[in-house]
Short mmCIF file of C-alpha atoms in Angstrom, two decimals:
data_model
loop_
_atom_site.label_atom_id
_atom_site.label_comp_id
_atom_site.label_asym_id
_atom_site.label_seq_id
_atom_site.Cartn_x
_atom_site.Cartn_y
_atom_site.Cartn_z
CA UNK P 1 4.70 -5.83 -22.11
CA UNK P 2 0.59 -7.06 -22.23
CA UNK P 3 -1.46 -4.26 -21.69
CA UNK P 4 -4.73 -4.69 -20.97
CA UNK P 5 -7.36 -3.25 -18.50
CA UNK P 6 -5.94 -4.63 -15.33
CA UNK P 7 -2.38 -3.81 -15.99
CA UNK P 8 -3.91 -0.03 -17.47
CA UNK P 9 -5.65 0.22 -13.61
CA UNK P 10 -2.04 -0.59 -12.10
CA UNK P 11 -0.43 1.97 -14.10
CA UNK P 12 -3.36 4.64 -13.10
CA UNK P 13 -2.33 3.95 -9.68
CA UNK P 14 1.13 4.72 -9.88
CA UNK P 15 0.28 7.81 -12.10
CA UNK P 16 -1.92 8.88 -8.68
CA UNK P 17 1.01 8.76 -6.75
CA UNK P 18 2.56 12.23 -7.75
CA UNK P 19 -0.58 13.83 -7.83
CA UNK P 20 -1.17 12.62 -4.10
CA UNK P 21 2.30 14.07 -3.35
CA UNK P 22 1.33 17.39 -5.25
CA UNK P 23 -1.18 18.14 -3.59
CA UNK P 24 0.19 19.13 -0.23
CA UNK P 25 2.45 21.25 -2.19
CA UNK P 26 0.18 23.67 -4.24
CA UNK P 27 0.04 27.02 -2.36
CA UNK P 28 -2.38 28.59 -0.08
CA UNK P 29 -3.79 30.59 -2.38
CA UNK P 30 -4.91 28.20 -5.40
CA UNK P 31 -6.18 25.31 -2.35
CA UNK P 32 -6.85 25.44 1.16
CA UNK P 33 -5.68 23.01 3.90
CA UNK P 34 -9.19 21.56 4.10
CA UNK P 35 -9.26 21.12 0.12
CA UNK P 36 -5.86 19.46 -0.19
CA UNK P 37 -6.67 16.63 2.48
CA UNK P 38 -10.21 16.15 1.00
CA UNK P 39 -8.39 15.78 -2.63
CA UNK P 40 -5.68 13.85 -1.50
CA UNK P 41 -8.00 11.37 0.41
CA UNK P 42 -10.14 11.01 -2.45
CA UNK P 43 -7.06 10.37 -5.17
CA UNK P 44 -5.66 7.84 -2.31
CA UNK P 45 -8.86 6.03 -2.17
CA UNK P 46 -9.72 5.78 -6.07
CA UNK P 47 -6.14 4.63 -5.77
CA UNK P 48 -6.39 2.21 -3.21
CA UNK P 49 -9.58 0.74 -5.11
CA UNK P 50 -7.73 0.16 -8.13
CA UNK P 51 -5.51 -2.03 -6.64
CA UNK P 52 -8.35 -4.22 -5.45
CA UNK P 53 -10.39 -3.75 -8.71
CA UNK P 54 -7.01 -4.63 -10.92
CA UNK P 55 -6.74 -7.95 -9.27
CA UNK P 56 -10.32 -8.93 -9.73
CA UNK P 57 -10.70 -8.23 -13.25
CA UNK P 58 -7.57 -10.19 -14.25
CA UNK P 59 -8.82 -12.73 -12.62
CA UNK P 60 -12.56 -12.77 -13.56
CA UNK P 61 -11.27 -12.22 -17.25
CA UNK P 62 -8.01 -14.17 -17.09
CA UNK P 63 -5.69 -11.84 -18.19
CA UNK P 64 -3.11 -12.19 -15.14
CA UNK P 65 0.32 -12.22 -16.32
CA UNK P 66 4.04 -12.09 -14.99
CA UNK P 67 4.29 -8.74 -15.70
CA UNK P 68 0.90 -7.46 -14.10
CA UNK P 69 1.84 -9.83 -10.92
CA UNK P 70 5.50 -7.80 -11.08
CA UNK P 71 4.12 -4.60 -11.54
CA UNK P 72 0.94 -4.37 -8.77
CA UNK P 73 2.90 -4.93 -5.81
CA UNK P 74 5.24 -2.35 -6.71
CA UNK P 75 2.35 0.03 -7.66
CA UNK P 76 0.86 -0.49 -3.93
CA UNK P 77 4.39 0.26 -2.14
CA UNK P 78 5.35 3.22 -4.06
CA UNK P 79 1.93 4.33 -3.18
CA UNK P 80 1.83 3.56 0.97
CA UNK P 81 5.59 4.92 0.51
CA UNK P 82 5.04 8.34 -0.98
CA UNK P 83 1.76 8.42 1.49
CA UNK P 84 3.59 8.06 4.32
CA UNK P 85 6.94 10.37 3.33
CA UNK P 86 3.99 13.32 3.04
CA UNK P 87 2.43 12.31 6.11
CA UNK P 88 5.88 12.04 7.52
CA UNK P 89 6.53 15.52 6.70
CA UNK P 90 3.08 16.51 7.97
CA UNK P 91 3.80 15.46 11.05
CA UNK P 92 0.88 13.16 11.08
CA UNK P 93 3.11 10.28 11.32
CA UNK P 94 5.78 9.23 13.42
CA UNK P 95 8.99 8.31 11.93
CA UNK P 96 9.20 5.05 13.41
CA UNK P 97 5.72 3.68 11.76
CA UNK P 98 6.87 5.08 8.18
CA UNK P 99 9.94 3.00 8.92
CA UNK P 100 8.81 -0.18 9.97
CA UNK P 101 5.96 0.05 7.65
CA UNK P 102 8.19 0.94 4.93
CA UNK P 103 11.17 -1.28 5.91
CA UNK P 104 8.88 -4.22 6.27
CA UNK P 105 7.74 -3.61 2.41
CA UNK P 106 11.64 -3.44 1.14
CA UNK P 107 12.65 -6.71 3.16
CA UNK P 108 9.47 -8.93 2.20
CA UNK P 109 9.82 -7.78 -1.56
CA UNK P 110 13.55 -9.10 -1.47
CA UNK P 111 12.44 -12.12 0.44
CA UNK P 112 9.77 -13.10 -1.96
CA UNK P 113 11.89 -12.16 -5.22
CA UNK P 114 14.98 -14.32 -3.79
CA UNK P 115 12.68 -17.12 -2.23
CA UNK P 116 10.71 -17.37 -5.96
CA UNK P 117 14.43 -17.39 -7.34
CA UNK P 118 14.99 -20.89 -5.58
CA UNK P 119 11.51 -21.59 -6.66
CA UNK P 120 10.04 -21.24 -3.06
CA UNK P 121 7.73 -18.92 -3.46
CA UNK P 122 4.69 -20.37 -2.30
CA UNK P 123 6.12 -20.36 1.63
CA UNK P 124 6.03 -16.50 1.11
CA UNK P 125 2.62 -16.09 -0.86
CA UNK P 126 -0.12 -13.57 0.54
CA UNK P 127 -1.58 -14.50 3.65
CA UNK P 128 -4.73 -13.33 5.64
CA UNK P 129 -2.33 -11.65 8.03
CA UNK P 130 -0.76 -9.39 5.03
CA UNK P 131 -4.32 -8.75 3.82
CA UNK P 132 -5.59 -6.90 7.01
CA UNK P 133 -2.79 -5.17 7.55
CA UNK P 134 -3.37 -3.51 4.40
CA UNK P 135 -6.18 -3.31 4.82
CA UNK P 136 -5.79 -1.20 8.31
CA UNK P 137 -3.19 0.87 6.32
CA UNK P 138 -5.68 1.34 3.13
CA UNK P 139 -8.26 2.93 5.59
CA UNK P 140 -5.69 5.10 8.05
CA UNK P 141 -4.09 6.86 5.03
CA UNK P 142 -6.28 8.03 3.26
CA UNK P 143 -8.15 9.85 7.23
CA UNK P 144 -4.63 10.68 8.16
CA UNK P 145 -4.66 12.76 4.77
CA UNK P 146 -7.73 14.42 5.12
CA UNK P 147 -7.52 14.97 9.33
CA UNK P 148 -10.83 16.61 9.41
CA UNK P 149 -13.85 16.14 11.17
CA UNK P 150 -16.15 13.45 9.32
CA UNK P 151 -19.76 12.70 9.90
CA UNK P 152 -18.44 13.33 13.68
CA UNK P 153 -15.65 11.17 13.68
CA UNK P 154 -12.47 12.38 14.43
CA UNK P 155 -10.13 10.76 11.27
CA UNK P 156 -7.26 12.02 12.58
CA UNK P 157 -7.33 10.56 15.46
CA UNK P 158 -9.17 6.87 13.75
CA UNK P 159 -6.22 7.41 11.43
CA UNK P 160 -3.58 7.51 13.88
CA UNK P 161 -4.88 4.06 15.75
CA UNK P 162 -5.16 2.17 12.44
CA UNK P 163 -1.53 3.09 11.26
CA UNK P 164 -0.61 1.79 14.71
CA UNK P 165 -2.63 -1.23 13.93
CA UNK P 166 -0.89 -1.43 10.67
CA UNK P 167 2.72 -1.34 11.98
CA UNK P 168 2.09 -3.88 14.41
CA UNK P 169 0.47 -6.10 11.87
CA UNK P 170 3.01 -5.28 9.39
CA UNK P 171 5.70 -6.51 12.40
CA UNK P 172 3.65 -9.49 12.81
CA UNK P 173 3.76 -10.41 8.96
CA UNK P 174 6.98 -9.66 8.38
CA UNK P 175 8.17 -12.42 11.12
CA UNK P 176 5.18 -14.79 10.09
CA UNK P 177 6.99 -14.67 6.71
CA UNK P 178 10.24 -14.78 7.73
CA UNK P 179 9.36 -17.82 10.02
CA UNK P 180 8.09 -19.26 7.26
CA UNK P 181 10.88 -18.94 4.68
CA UNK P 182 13.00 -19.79 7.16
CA UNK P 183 13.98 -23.25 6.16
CA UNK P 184 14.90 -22.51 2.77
CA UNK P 185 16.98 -19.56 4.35
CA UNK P 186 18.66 -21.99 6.44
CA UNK P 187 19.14 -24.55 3.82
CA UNK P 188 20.65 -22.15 1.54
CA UNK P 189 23.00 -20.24 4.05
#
């Protein structure tokens, strides 16, 4: 297995994800409601930017590898998973978004892993419609987390219409991928 600083940045982001969990855990009396959502928030979002900053430096200083292209997808859906199972259980989150969202993540990983079996995997490579919705989900975690007033806006409430806008663009990905590995799928059923 390389290691190097991008892959080191993927594996900091999965080691965020259990603190992220954690913190909605600790009780009352060692951290407030208030602190838990600010700390949370801030863990999701160094998080979040390591994902972004991973990809750029292996790239910039051409270090990508198999394993680092294996390992930072994974990294980004255990940590939208584990996000939305504690905002699940917060209540700030309806069941049906965590599923779709989630569901979306499990069937596109399959379809990409079986379509680069057959050696199709450019049909199913990242598109500008996969990039905003994570993008919408990126920003509506990390205020659905914290749910406090900001600078006067309510994130809560910004939260809640960007993980709407997320599901429906994770939908909208998930059959714009489909549609598009659907001739191999038919050829090989």
């Amino acid at each position: 297995m390389p290691i190097n600083i991008p892959i080191a940045l993927t594996w900091l982001r999965i080691a965020l994800i259990p603190l992220i969990v954690v913190l909605f855990y600790l009780p009352d009396w060692l951290v407030d409601e208030n602190t838990r959502g600010l700390l949370a928030s801030i863990t999701f979002i160094v998080a979040a930017l390591t994902d972004w900053f991973d990809g750029w430096l292996a790239r910039r200083w051409n270090q990508t590898s198999s394993f680092g292209a294996f390992l930072d997808p994974v990294a980004d859906k255990l940590m939208v998973g584990a996000a939305l199972l504690v905002l699940l259980d917060l209540g700030r989150v309806g069941v049906a978004i965590a599923l779709v969202i989630i569901g979306r993540e499990i069937a596109i990983s399959a379809l990409r892993e079986w379509m680069a079996q057959i050696g199709a995997s450019a049909s199913v490579a990242v598109s500008w419609l996969g990039k905003f919705k994570t993008a919408a989900q990126m920003v509506a975690i990390p205020c659905l987390l914290y749910a406090q007033p900001l600078f006067g806006i309510n994130t809560l409430l910004l939260g809640e219409v960007l993980i709407i806008v997320a599901a429906i663009l994770t939908v909208w990905s998930m059959c714009y991928y489909l549609k598009r590995a659907w001739p191999a799928i038919r050829e090989r059923a």
